Amino acid sequence: DTGVSQDPRHKITKRGQNVTFRCDPISEHNRLYWYRQTLGQGPEFLTYFQNEAQLEKSRLLSDRFSAERPKGSFSTLEIQRTEQGDSAMYLCASSLGQTGNTIYFGEGSWLTVV
Amino acid sequence: GENVEQHPSTLSVQEGDSAVIKCTYSDSASNYFPWYKQELGKRPQLIIDIRSNVGEKKDQRIAVTLNKTAKHFSLHITETQPEDSAVYFCAAPTGSSASKIIFGSGTRLSIRP
């Protein structure tokens, strides 16, 4: 499968713990996006990368969230000191080149904070 | 500010009838407008998109129209079928380089048999 892959698909963690999600984009795609989606809502933009550069980060994103894409290929999203409000699906997407190219989503990583 | 508003939030139509979902955007620099379909428990998938240099695009039973002056675009599904039941999201690029893609809040479409 050459689509966007995410790992883990499901994560249950205790409040206060740190979690990390990984995303492997489609191989030739230089743009990578992270979104958060809660039930009944649209994907909420978190951040995006052009190659290894993080070009934009949502103002809504607290400093507990950090994302990296060290070599311009896979990306990680880390949430420190998780809170119950962090429970959501974290979607990764990738696209090729300029705006107007389709963004393709991964299956998402479900996070439940208990 | 950057915003995409989508209406209605839920829509129920009789099988075979048409469904229309509307979105408005705030960033006048937006030039690309995709629509995604998300089935329960699955990833959003692109169903159709339109660029700002055209006013309408059709793909079989699905069409999208764009009014750049009014900053709104619409999804039209004709001859609806049970498999059209899903949540639909519109999206538009915004931000300093128009590369940040933001989504509407979604429309849950139900097709009544």
mmCIF file of C-alpha atoms in Angstrom:
data_model
loop_
_atom_site.group_PDB
_atom_site.id
_atom_site.type_symbol
_atom_site.label_atom_id
_atom_site.label_comp_id
_atom_site.label_asym_id
_atom_site.label_seq_id
_atom_site.Cartn_x
_atom_site.Cartn_y
_atom_site.Cartn_z
ATOM 1 C CA ASP A 1 0.000 0.000 0.000
ATOM 2 C CA THR A 2 1.553 3.288 -1.076
ATOM 3 C CA GLY A 3 -0.946 5.541 0.703
ATOM 4 C CA VAL A 4 -0.431 7.633 3.829
ATOM 5 C CA SER A 5 0.141 5.390 6.822
ATOM 6 C CA GLN A 6 -0.216 6.236 10.482
ATOM 7 C CA ASP A 7 0.867 4.440 13.614
ATOM 8 C CA PRO A 8 -0.492 3.529 16.057
ATOM 9 C CA ARG A 9 -4.081 3.341 14.884
ATOM 10 C CA HIS A 10 -5.391 3.396 18.434
ATOM 11 C CA LYS A 11 -3.855 4.612 21.661
ATOM 12 C CA ILE A 12 -5.313 4.675 25.159
ATOM 13 C CA THR A 13 -3.268 6.600 27.669
ATOM 14 C CA LYS A 14 -3.608 7.935 31.168
ATOM 15 C CA ARG A 15 -3.920 11.641 31.742
ATOM 16 C CA GLY A 16 -0.528 13.231 32.155
ATOM 17 C CA GLN A 17 1.333 10.738 29.970
ATOM 18 C CA ASN A 18 3.100 11.628 26.740
ATOM 19 C CA VAL A 19 2.099 10.094 23.419
ATOM 20 C CA THR A 20 3.707 10.125 20.001
ATOM 21 C CA PHE A 21 2.127 9.412 16.640
ATOM 22 C CA ARG A 22 3.967 8.675 13.434
ATOM 23 C CA CYS A 23 2.954 9.451 9.871
ATOM 24 C CA ASP A 24 4.539 8.146 6.688
ATOM 25 C CA PRO A 25 3.324 10.197 3.728
ATOM 26 C CA ILE A 26 3.074 9.095 0.125
ATOM 27 C CA SER A 27 6.708 8.830 -0.897
ATOM 28 C CA GLU A 28 7.018 11.676 -3.401
ATOM 29 C CA HIS A 29 4.831 14.109 -1.454
ATOM 30 C CA ASN A 30 6.685 17.074 -0.023
ATOM 31 C CA ARG A 31 3.805 18.552 1.954
ATOM 32 C CA LEU A 32 2.568 16.936 5.140
ATOM 33 C CA TYR A 33 -0.344 18.047 7.297
ATOM 34 C CA TRP A 34 -1.608 17.156 10.749
ATOM 35 C CA TYR A 35 -5.264 17.567 11.664
ATOM 36 C CA ARG A 36 -7.350 16.722 14.705
ATOM 37 C CA GLN A 37 -10.925 15.500 14.360
ATOM 38 C CA THR A 38 -13.496 15.017 17.082
ATOM 39 C CA LEU A 39 -16.853 13.312 16.652
ATOM 40 C CA GLY A 40 -19.222 15.288 14.488
ATOM 41 C CA GLN A 41 -16.663 17.905 13.535
ATOM 42 C CA GLY A 42 -14.526 18.632 10.514
ATOM 43 C CA PRO A 43 -10.761 18.115 10.510
ATOM 44 C CA GLU A 44 -9.151 20.931 12.495
ATOM 45 C CA PHE A 45 -5.820 22.156 11.129
ATOM 46 C CA LEU A 46 -2.876 21.693 13.498
ATOM 47 C CA THR A 47 0.283 22.200 11.449
ATOM 48 C CA TYR A 48 1.924 21.548 8.099
ATOM 49 C CA PHE A 49 5.379 20.932 6.652
ATOM 50 C CA GLN A 50 6.950 21.666 3.314
ATOM 51 C CA ASN A 51 9.759 19.127 3.180
ATOM 52 C CA GLU A 52 11.387 19.351 6.629
ATOM 53 C CA ALA A 53 10.293 22.934 7.335
ATOM 54 C CA GLN A 54 7.301 23.483 9.595
ATOM 55 C CA LEU A 55 5.643 26.408 7.845
ATOM 56 C CA GLU A 56 2.548 26.987 9.900
ATOM 57 C CA LYS A 57 1.175 25.987 13.266
ATOM 58 C CA SER A 58 -2.345 26.602 14.500
ATOM 59 C CA ARG A 59 -2.767 29.284 17.137
ATOM 60 C CA LEU A 60 -5.061 26.828 18.888
ATOM 61 C CA LEU A 61 -2.201 24.403 19.401
ATOM 62 C CA SER A 62 -0.807 24.569 22.905
ATOM 63 C CA ASP A 63 2.879 24.194 23.640
ATOM 64 C CA ARG A 64 2.170 20.625 24.753
ATOM 65 C CA PHE A 65 1.974 19.694 21.081
ATOM 66 C CA SER A 66 5.048 19.414 18.923
ATOM 67 C CA ALA A 67 5.578 18.024 15.455
ATOM 68 C CA GLU A 68 8.709 17.193 13.532
ATOM 69 C CA ARG A 69 9.654 16.035 10.085
ATOM 70 C CA PRO A 70 13.410 15.711 10.436
ATOM 71 C CA LYS A 71 14.346 14.425 7.012
ATOM 72 C CA GLY A 72 11.416 15.628 5.027
ATOM 73 C CA SER A 73 9.893 12.157 4.926
ATOM 74 C CA PHE A 74 8.006 10.732 7.936
ATOM 75 C CA SER A 75 6.649 12.995 10.658
ATOM 76 C CA THR A 76 5.914 12.614 14.347
ATOM 77 C CA LEU A 77 3.334 14.406 16.460
ATOM 78 C CA GLU A 78 3.985 14.382 20.189
ATOM 79 C CA ILE A 79 1.503 15.393 22.858
ATOM 80 C CA GLN A 80 3.000 15.957 26.288
ATOM 81 C CA ARG A 81 1.098 15.782 29.581
ATOM 82 C CA THR A 82 -2.071 14.585 27.853
ATOM 83 C CA GLU A 83 -5.453 15.882 29.000
ATOM 84 C CA GLN A 84 -8.897 14.369 28.500
ATOM 85 C CA GLY A 85 -9.662 17.116 25.987
ATOM 86 C CA ASP A 86 -6.918 15.745 23.763
ATOM 87 C CA SER A 87 -9.046 12.678 23.029
ATOM 88 C CA ALA A 88 -9.651 12.774 19.290
ATOM 89 C CA MET A 89 -8.578 11.282 15.997
ATOM 90 C CA TYR A 90 -5.302 12.674 14.719
ATOM 91 C CA LEU A 91 -5.208 12.663 10.945
ATOM 92 C CA CYS A 92 -2.128 12.998 8.812
ATOM 93 C CA ALA A 93 -2.343 14.006 5.157
ATOM 94 C CA SER A 94 0.135 14.626 2.390
ATOM 95 C CA SER A 95 0.198 16.313 -0.981
ATOM 96 C CA LEU A 96 2.534 17.017 -3.827
ATOM 97 C CA GLY A 97 3.834 20.489 -4.539
ATOM 98 C CA GLN A 98 1.580 23.481 -4.836
ATOM 99 C CA THR A 99 -1.860 24.270 -3.533
ATOM 100 C CA GLY A 100 -4.413 22.695 -5.769
ATOM 101 C CA ASN A 101 -2.950 19.252 -5.546
ATOM 102 C CA THR A 102 -5.095 16.754 -3.746
ATOM 103 C CA ILE A 103 -4.319 16.086 -0.116
ATOM 104 C CA TYR A 104 -4.568 12.417 0.788
ATOM 105 C CA PHE A 105 -5.421 11.381 4.321
ATOM 106 C CA GLY A 106 -4.161 8.508 6.375
ATOM 107 C CA GLU A 107 -6.540 6.307 8.363
ATOM 108 C CA GLY A 108 -5.922 8.353 11.494
ATOM 109 C CA SER A 109 -4.692 7.629 14.987
ATOM 110 C CA TRP A 110 -7.395 7.456 17.629
ATOM 111 C CA LEU A 111 -6.348 8.815 21.016
ATOM 112 C CA THR A 112 -8.324 8.189 24.183
ATOM 113 C CA VAL A 113 -7.096 9.862 27.351
ATOM 114 C CA VAL A 114 -8.507 8.317 30.533
ATOM 115 C CA GLY B 1 -10.287 35.725 9.772
ATOM 116 C CA GLU B 2 -9.745 32.379 8.084
ATOM 117 C CA ASN B 3 -13.005 30.530 8.024
ATOM 118 C CA VAL B 4 -15.026 28.025 6.022
ATOM 119 C CA GLU B 5 -18.694 27.755 6.926
ATOM 120 C CA GLN B 6 -20.772 24.808 5.768
ATOM 121 C CA HIS B 7 -24.540 24.317 5.682
ATOM 122 C CA PRO B 8 -26.623 22.387 6.459
ATOM 123 C CA SER B 9 -25.127 20.287 9.228
ATOM 124 C CA THR B 10 -27.554 17.444 8.482
ATOM 125 C CA LEU B 11 -29.504 16.646 5.348
ATOM 126 C CA SER B 12 -31.970 13.871 4.666
ATOM 127 C CA VAL B 13 -33.229 13.239 1.136
ATOM 128 C CA GLN B 14 -35.305 10.593 -0.571
ATOM 129 C CA GLU B 15 -33.369 8.153 -2.687
ATOM 130 C CA GLY B 16 -33.271 9.434 -6.231
ATOM 131 C CA ASP B 17 -33.656 13.087 -5.244
ATOM 132 C CA SER B 18 -30.888 15.686 -5.326
ATOM 133 C CA ALA B 19 -28.818 16.981 -2.423
ATOM 134 C CA VAL B 20 -27.089 20.354 -2.204
ATOM 135 C CA ILE B 21 -24.488 21.378 0.355
ATOM 136 C CA LYS B 22 -23.168 24.927 0.540
ATOM 137 C CA CYS B 23 -19.968 26.486 1.826
ATOM 138 C CA THR B 24 -18.703 30.015 2.200
ATOM 139 C CA TYR B 25 -15.099 31.054 2.690
ATOM 140 C CA SER B 26 -13.487 34.218 3.960
ATOM 141 C CA ASP B 27 -10.042 34.348 2.313
ATOM 142 C CA SER B 28 -10.366 36.028 -1.068
ATOM 143 C CA ALA B 29 -6.999 34.543 -2.079
ATOM 144 C CA SER B 30 -8.401 31.001 -1.904
ATOM 145 C CA ASN B 31 -8.166 29.406 -5.328
ATOM 146 C CA TYR B 32 -8.858 25.702 -4.827
ATOM 147 C CA PHE B 33 -11.968 24.124 -3.352
ATOM 148 C CA PRO B 34 -12.079 20.379 -2.695
ATOM 149 C CA TRP B 35 -14.916 18.279 -1.327
ATOM 150 C CA TYR B 36 -14.313 15.205 0.793
ATOM 151 C CA LYS B 37 -16.569 12.300 1.729
ATOM 152 C CA GLN B 38 -16.047 10.503 5.037
ATOM 153 C CA GLU B 39 -17.796 7.255 5.843
ATOM 154 C CA LEU B 40 -18.115 6.125 9.431
ATOM 155 C CA GLY B 41 -14.754 5.138 10.876
ATOM 156 C CA LYS B 42 -12.875 5.865 7.655
ATOM 157 C CA ARG B 43 -10.568 8.549 6.350
ATOM 158 C CA PRO B 44 -11.867 11.567 4.391
ATOM 159 C CA GLN B 45 -11.547 10.949 0.651
ATOM 160 C CA LEU B 46 -11.621 13.497 -2.144
ATOM 161 C CA ILE B 47 -14.682 13.238 -4.368
ATOM 162 C CA ILE B 48 -14.377 16.368 -6.485
ATOM 163 C CA ASP B 49 -12.550 19.679 -6.541
ATOM 164 C CA ILE B 50 -12.700 22.939 -8.436
ATOM 165 C CA ARG B 51 -10.177 25.640 -9.152
ATOM 166 C CA SER B 52 -10.957 29.323 -9.199
ATOM 167 C CA ASN B 53 -10.647 29.698 -12.962
ATOM 168 C CA VAL B 54 -13.851 27.730 -13.594
ATOM 169 C CA GLY B 55 -17.376 28.168 -12.336
ATOM 170 C CA GLU B 56 -18.598 24.584 -12.485
ATOM 171 C CA LYS B 57 -17.263 21.062 -12.696
ATOM 172 C CA LYS B 58 -19.165 17.802 -13.084
ATOM 173 C CA ASP B 59 -18.232 14.191 -12.550
ATOM 174 C CA GLN B 60 -21.138 11.826 -13.218
ATOM 175 C CA ARG B 61 -23.720 12.457 -10.480
ATOM 176 C CA ILE B 62 -21.580 14.969 -8.626
ATOM 177 C CA ALA B 63 -21.053 18.620 -9.488
ATOM 178 C CA VAL B 64 -19.480 21.598 -7.784
ATOM 179 C CA THR B 65 -20.237 25.242 -8.508
ATOM 180 C CA LEU B 66 -18.151 28.238 -7.487
ATOM 181 C CA ASN B 67 -19.109 31.892 -7.117
ATOM 182 C CA LYS B 68 -15.891 33.783 -6.374
ATOM 183 C CA THR B 69 -17.637 37.137 -6.081
ATOM 184 C CA ALA B 70 -19.882 35.873 -3.326
ATOM 185 C CA LYS B 71 -17.159 33.578 -1.934
ATOM 186 C CA HIS B 72 -19.283 30.490 -1.896
ATOM 187 C CA PHE B 73 -19.219 27.070 -3.494
ATOM 188 C CA SER B 74 -21.682 24.206 -3.497
ATOM 189 C CA LEU B 75 -21.753 20.443 -3.909
ATOM 190 C CA HIS B 76 -24.618 18.954 -5.897
ATOM 191 C CA ILE B 77 -25.404 15.242 -5.864
ATOM 192 C CA THR B 78 -28.110 14.095 -8.257
ATOM 193 C CA GLU B 79 -30.019 10.805 -8.326
ATOM 194 C CA THR B 80 -28.887 10.029 -4.796
ATOM 195 C CA GLN B 81 -28.239 6.422 -3.829
ATOM 196 C CA PRO B 82 -27.907 4.710 -0.420
ATOM 197 C CA GLU B 83 -24.123 4.617 -0.761
ATOM 198 C CA ASP B 84 -24.096 8.422 -0.832
ATOM 199 C CA SER B 85 -24.921 8.400 2.884
ATOM 200 C CA ALA B 86 -21.853 9.834 4.623
ATOM 201 C CA VAL B 87 -20.433 13.049 6.032
ATOM 202 C CA TYR B 88 -19.270 15.562 3.446
ATOM 203 C CA PHE B 89 -16.677 18.274 4.069
ATOM 204 C CA CYS B 90 -15.773 21.285 2.017
ATOM 205 C CA ALA B 91 -12.325 22.857 2.290
ATOM 206 C CA ALA B 92 -10.351 25.852 1.099
ATOM 207 C CA PRO B 93 -6.736 26.987 1.292
ATOM 208 C CA THR B 94 -5.842 30.011 3.351
ATOM 209 C CA GLY B 95 -2.896 31.528 5.202
ATOM 210 C CA SER B 96 0.095 33.514 4.055
ATOM 211 C CA SER B 97 1.006 31.102 1.260
ATOM 212 C CA ALA B 98 -2.513 29.722 0.745
ATOM 213 C CA SER B 99 -1.186 26.292 1.649
ATOM 214 C CA LYS B 100 -3.085 25.786 4.887
ATOM 215 C CA ILE B 101 -6.184 23.783 4.007
ATOM 216 C CA ILE B 102 -9.076 24.372 6.380
ATOM 217 C CA PHE B 103 -12.296 22.379 6.471
ATOM 218 C CA GLY B 104 -15.930 23.101 7.055
ATOM 219 C CA SER B 105 -17.752 21.481 9.951
ATOM 220 C CA GLY B 106 -19.354 18.831 7.764
ATOM 221 C CA THR B 107 -22.781 17.797 6.514
ATOM 222 C CA ARG B 108 -24.214 14.437 7.492
ATOM 223 C CA LEU B 109 -26.183 13.243 4.464
ATOM 224 C CA SER B 110 -28.750 10.483 4.913
ATOM 225 C CA ILE B 111 -30.504 8.882 1.970
ATOM 226 C CA ARG B 112 -33.988 7.575 2.781
ATOM 227 C CA PRO B 113 -35.021 4.420 0.885
#
